[in-house]
XYZ file of C-alpha atoms in Angstrom:
458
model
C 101.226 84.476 106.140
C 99.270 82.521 108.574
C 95.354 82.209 107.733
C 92.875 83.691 110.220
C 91.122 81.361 111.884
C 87.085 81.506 112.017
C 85.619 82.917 115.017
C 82.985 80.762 116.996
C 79.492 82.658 116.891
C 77.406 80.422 118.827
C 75.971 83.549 120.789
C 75.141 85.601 117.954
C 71.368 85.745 116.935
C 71.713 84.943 113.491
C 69.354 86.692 110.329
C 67.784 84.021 107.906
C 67.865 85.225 104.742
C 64.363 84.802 102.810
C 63.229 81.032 101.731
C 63.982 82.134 98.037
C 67.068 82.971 98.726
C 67.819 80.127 100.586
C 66.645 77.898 97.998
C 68.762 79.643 95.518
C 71.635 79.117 97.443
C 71.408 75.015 97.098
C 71.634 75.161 93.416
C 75.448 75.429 92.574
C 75.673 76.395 89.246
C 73.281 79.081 89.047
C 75.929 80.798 92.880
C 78.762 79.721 90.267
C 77.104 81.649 87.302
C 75.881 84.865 89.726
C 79.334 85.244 91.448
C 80.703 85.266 88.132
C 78.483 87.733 86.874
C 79.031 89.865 90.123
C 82.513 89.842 89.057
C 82.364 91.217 85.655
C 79.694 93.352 86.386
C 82.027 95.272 88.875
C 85.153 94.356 85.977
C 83.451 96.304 83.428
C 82.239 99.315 85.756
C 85.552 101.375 84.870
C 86.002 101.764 88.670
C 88.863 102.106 89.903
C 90.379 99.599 92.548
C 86.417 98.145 92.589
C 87.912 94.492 92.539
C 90.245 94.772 95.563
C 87.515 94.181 98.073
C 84.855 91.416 98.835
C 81.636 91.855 98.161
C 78.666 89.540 99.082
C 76.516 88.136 95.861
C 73.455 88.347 98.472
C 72.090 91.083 100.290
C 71.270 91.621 103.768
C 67.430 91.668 104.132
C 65.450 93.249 106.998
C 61.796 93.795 108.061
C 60.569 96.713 106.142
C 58.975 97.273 109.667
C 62.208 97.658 111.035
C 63.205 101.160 108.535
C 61.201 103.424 111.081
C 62.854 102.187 114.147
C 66.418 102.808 112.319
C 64.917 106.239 111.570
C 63.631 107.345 115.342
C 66.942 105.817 116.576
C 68.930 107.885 114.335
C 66.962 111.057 114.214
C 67.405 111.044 118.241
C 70.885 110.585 117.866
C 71.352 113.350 115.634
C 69.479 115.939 117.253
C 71.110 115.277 120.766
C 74.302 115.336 118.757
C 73.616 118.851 117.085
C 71.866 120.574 120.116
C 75.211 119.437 122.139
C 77.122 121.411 119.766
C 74.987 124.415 119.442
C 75.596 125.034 123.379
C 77.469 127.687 124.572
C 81.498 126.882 124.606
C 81.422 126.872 128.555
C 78.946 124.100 128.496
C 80.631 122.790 125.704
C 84.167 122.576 127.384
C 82.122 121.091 130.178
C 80.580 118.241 128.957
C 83.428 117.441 125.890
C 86.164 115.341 127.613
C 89.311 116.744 127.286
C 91.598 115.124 124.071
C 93.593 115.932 120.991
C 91.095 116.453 118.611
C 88.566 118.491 121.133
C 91.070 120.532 122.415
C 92.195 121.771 119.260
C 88.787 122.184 117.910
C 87.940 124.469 120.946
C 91.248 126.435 121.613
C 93.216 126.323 118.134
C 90.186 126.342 115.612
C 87.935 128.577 118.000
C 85.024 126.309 116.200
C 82.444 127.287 118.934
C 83.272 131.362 118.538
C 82.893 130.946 114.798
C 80.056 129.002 114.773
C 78.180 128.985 111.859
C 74.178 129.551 112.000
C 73.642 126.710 110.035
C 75.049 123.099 109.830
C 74.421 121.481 107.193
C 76.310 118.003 106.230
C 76.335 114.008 106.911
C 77.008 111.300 109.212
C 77.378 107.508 109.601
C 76.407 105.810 112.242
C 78.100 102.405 113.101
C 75.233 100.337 114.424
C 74.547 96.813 115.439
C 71.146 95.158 115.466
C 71.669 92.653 118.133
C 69.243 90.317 118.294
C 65.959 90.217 116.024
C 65.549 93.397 114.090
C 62.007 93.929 115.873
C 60.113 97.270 116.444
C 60.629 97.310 120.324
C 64.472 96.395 119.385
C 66.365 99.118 118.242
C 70.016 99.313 116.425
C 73.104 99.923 119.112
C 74.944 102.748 118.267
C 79.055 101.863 118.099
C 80.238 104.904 117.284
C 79.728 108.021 114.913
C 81.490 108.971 111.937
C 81.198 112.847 110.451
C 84.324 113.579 107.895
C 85.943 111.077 105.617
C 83.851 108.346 106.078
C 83.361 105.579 103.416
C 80.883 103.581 101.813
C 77.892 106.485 101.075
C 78.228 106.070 96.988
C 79.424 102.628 96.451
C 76.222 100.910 98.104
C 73.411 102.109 95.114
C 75.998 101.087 92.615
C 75.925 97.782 94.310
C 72.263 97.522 95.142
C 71.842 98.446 91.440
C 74.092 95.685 90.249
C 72.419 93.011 92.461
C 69.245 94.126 91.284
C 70.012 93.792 87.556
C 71.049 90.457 88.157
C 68.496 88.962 89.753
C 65.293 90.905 88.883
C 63.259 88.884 91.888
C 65.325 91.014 94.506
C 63.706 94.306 92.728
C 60.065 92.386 93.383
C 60.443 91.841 96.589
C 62.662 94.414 98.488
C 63.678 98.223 98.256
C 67.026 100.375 98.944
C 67.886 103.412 99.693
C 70.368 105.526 97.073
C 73.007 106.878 99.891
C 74.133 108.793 97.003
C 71.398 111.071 95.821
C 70.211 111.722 99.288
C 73.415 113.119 99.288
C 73.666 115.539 96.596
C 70.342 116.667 97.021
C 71.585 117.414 100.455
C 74.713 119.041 99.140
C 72.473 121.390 96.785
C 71.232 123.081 100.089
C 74.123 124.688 100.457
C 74.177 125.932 96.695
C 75.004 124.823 93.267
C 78.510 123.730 93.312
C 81.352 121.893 96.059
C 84.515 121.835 96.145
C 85.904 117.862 98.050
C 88.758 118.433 99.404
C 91.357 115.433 98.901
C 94.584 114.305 99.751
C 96.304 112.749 97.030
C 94.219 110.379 95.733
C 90.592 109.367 95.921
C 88.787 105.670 95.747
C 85.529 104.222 93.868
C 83.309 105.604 96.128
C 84.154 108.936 95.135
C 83.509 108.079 91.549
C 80.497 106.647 91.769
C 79.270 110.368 94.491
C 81.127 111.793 90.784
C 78.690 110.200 88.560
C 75.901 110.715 90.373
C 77.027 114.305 90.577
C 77.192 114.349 87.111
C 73.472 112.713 86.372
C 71.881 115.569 88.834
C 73.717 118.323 87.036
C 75.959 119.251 90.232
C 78.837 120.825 89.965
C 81.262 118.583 92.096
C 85.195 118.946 91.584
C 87.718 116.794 93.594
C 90.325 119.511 94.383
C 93.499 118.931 96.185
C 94.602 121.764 97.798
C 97.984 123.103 97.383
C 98.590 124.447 101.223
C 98.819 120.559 101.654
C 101.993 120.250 99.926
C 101.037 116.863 97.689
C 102.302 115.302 94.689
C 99.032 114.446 92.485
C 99.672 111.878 89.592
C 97.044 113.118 87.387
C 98.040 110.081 85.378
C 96.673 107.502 88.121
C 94.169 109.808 89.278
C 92.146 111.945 86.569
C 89.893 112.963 88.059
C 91.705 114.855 90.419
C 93.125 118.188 90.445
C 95.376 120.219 92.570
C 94.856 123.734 92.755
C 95.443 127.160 94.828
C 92.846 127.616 97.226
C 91.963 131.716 98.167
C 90.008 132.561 100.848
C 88.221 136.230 101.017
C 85.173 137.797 102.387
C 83.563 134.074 103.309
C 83.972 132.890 100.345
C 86.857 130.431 98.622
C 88.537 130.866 94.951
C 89.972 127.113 93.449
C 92.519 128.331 91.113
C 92.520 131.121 89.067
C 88.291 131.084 88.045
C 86.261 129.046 89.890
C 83.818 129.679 92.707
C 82.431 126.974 94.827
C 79.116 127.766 97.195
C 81.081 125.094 99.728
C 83.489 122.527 100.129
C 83.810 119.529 102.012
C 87.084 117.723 103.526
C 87.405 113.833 102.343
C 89.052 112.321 105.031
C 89.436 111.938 108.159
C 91.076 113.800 110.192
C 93.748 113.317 113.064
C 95.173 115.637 115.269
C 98.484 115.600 112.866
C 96.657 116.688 109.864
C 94.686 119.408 111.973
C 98.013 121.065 113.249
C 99.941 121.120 109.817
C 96.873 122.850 108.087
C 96.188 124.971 110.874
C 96.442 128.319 109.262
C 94.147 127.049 106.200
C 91.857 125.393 108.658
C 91.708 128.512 110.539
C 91.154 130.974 107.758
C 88.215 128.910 106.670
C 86.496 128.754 110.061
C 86.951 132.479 110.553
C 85.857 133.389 107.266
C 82.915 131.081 107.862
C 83.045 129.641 104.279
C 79.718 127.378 103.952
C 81.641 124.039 104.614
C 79.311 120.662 104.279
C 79.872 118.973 107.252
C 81.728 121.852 109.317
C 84.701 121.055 111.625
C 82.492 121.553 114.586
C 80.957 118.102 114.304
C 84.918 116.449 115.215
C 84.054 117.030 118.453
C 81.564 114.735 118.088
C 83.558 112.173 116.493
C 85.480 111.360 119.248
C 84.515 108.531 121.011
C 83.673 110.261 123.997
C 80.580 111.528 122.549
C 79.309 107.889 123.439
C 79.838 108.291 127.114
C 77.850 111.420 126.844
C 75.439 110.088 124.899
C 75.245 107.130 128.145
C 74.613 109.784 130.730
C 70.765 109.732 131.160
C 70.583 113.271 132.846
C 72.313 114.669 129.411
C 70.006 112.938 127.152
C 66.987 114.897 129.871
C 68.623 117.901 129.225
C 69.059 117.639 125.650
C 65.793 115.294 124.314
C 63.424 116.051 127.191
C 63.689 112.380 128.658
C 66.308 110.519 129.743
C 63.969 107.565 128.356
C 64.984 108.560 124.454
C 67.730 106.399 123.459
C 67.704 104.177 126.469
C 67.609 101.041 124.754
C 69.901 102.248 121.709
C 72.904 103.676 123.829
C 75.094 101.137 124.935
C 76.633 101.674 128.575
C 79.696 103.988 128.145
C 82.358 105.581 130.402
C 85.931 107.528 130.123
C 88.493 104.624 130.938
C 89.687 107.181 133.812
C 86.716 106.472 135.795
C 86.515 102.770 135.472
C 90.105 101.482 134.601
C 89.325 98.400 137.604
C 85.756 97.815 136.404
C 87.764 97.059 133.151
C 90.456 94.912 134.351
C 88.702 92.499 136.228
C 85.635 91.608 133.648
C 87.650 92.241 130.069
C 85.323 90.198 128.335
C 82.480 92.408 128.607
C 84.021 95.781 127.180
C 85.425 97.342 124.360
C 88.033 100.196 124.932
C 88.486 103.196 122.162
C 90.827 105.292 121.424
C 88.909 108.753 121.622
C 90.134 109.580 118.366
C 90.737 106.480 116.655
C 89.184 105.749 113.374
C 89.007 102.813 110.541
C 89.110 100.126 113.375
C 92.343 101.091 114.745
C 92.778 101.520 118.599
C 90.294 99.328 119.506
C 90.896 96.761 121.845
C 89.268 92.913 123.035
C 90.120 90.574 125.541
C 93.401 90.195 126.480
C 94.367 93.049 124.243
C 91.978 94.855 126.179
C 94.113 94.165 129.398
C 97.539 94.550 127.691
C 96.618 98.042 126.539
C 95.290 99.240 129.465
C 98.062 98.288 131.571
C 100.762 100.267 128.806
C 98.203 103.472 129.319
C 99.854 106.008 131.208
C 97.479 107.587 134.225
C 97.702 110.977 132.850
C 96.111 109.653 129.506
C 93.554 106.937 130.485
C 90.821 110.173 129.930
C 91.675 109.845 126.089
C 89.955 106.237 126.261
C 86.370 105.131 126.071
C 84.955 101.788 127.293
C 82.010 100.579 125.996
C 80.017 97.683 126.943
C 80.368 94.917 124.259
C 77.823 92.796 122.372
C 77.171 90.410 120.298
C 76.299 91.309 116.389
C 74.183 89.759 114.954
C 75.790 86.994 112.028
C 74.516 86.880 108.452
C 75.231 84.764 105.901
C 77.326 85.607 102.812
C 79.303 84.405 99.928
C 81.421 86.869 98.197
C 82.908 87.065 94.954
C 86.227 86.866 96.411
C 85.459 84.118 99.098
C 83.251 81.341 100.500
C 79.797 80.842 102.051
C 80.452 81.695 105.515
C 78.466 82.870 108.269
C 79.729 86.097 109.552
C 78.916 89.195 112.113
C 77.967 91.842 110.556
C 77.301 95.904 111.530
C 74.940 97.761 110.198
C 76.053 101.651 108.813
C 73.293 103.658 108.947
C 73.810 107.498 106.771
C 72.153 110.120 107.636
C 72.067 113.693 106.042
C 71.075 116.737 108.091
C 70.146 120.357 107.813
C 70.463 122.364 111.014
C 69.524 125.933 112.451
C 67.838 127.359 115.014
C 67.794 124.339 117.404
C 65.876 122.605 114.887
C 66.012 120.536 111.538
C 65.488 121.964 108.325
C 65.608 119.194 106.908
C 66.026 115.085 108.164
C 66.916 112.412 106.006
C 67.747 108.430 106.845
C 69.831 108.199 103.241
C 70.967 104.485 102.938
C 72.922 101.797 104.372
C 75.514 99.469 104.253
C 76.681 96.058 105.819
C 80.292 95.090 106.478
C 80.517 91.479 107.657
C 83.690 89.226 108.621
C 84.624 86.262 110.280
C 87.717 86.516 111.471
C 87.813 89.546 113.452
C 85.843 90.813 115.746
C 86.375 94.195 114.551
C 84.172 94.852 111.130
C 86.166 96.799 108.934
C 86.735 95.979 104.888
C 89.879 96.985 104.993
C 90.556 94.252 107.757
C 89.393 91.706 105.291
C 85.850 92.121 105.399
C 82.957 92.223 103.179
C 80.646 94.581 101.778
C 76.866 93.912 101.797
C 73.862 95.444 100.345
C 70.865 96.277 102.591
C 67.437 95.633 101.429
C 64.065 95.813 102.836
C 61.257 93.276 102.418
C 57.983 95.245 101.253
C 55.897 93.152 102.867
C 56.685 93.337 106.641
């Protein structure tokens, strides 16, 4: 297999990492005897599949100045995002680009007719800070993630492990735990949840398990059997598949037990949508208490960030058309600009409304190349975003070299929602993914994963 080459970041503002840091860096043995420490520590976890994927020995340190910007940024985000979904389903329909996902949301699902009162569940936002990570220089928003997304419960487990390893990082910055933001957020909704997997599950959802576990929650990974699955218990025990009965709002996993909610694991495309529609269905009719209700695909698609561009939308929604300005990258449907796009590739990014994991999103000449395969009847399922430059970081991992890489910044947020209004607001954690080879930052790509930290001093 031929090795990627590195990319050339010469315009990327890049983030120093502390002097200590940097010291510690220049003395070899002691990066030998850390990375091999990293290692075992994440050996002798008893996670699975922990090992298969880079992870820096150094965290990513910011401003502790720079944690309220983050918040405001993503607070406004998810309020505009939440009030655009509480609208009425003409205005809805209206503003919602037509595309796979949406429409089935709207006319299969009827999400917006069975609306429930209150929306309760979490998000991650795929950010860049581009440039220095000042107060009057917020995080650019990339795109949103609401079902299925990764990283939430992995990132204290990592934070933790950097921290018992070098005890000055406890001294001198904080994290945020992702993962019991979460199931204190999850215990709004009652005492129990019911994740609904596919046929497996990864270390993440361990490590949300454990935590579960230490809060005294009642959290069961449950495979339902309308999917059809064959579950090796054997390679995955923690796992179970069950019946799942639906009656009078409420849902019955197996023969005895009774989950106050459930939540779906993964995301989902249109394919998985349409063979679970009658299960789907039920459960949006019935209005079981679902953390992080189907409603909130529609904003998943990526053509919530050419909504999210339109100043006269963000007036409408936040009052001023000022909120966000400097957070919301420029943004259009690909059916409105397909010439803009053609002539100045180098400065966009298209998307795949309902792409996900990095896939279906296209650079340069592959930028051009896809564009010109896109029939004119489906150029409205395509976003084009203006692109910049992320800012570069520099990492080591235990499963690679000191490079300097670009690096995004995924920002999770958990929300509780009624009445136009939060009940409750949280900024939960964070992680960093960071790569040189690609400009798309994606683990599974051949990235790495990298702690966040804040400096408690500024």
């Amino acid at each position: 297999m031929k090795k990627k080459q590195a990319l050339n970041f010469k315009h990327h503002y890049h983030e120093e990492h502390p002097k200590h840091l940097e010291n510690f860096k220049t003395r070899k043995i002691e990066v030998h005897n850390h990375k091999t420490n990293l290692w075992n520590a994440f050996s002798d976890s008893g996670l699975s599949d922990i090992l298969d994927q880079d992870c820096s020995i150094y965290p990513r340190v910011l401003p502790g100045s720079y944690l309220p910007v983050i918040n405001k940024t993503a607070k406004d985000i998810t309020e505009m995002i939440l009030k655009l979904i509480s609208l009425p389903q003409a205005e809805v329909a209206a503003i919602f680009p037509t595309g796979p996902v949406r429409d089935f949301l709207l006319k299969e699902l009827n999400v917006i007719k069975n609306r429930p009162d209150r929306l309760v569940g979490s998000l991650r936002f795929d950010m860049a800070i581009v440039g220095e990570p000042t107060v009057n220089n917020p995080p650019k928003l990339l795109e949103i993630n609401e079902i299925g997304f990764d990283g939430l419960a992995r990132m204290p487990f990592i934070h933790d492990t950097l921290y018992s390893l070098m005890p000055d990082l406890k001294k001198k910055y904080f994290s945020l735990d992702t993962s019991t933001a979460e199931i204190k957020n999850m215990k709004r909704l009652g005492k129990s949840l019911a994740r609904f997997q596919t046929d497996c599950y990864n270390w993440d959802e361990e490590c949300l398990l454990r935590r579960a576990k230490e809060k005294k929650y009642d959290l069961r990974l449950i495979t339902p059997a309308n999917y059809k699955l064959n579950v090796d218990t054997s390679d995955y025990p923690f796992l179970r598949e069950e019946k799942i009965t639906i009656k009078d709002g409420m849902i019955k996993v197996g023969k005895d037990w009774y989950p106050e909610s459930y939540m779906v694991s993964f995301a989902l495309t249109i394919q998985d949508y349409i063979e679970s529609k009658d299960f789907y269905s039920k459960l949006v009719r019935e209005q079981v208490p679902h953390y992080g209700p189907f409603i909130t695909g529609l904003f998943a698609s990526k053509s919530i960030l050419a909504i999210l561009a339109d100043p006269s939308l963000r007036k409408k929604m936040l009052g001023s058309s000022a909120r966000l300005q400097n957070s919301i990258l420029p943004a259009n449907m690909l059916s409105e600009v397909r010439g803009e796009a053609l002539l100045n590739p180098d400065k966009y990014v298209i998307k795949y409304v309902d792409g996900f994991g990095g896939e279906h999103v296209f650079m340069d000449d592959e930028l051009v190349k896809t564009i010109k395969k896109i029939p004119p009847k489906k150029l409205h399922e395509w976003v084009i975003q203006k692109r910049v430059n992320l800012n570069t970081i520099g990492i080591d991992g235990f499963l690679s070299h000191p490079k300097r890489a670009i690096s995004d910044l995924g920002v999770f947020v958990q929300y509780d929602w009624s009445n136009g209004k939060f009940n409750h607001f949280e900024v939960g954690g964070f992680l960093s993914r960071a790569t040189n080879t690609s400009l798309k930052v994606n683990i599974s790509s051949g990235g790495s994963q990298v702690g966040v930290m804040f400096n408690k001093k500024t």
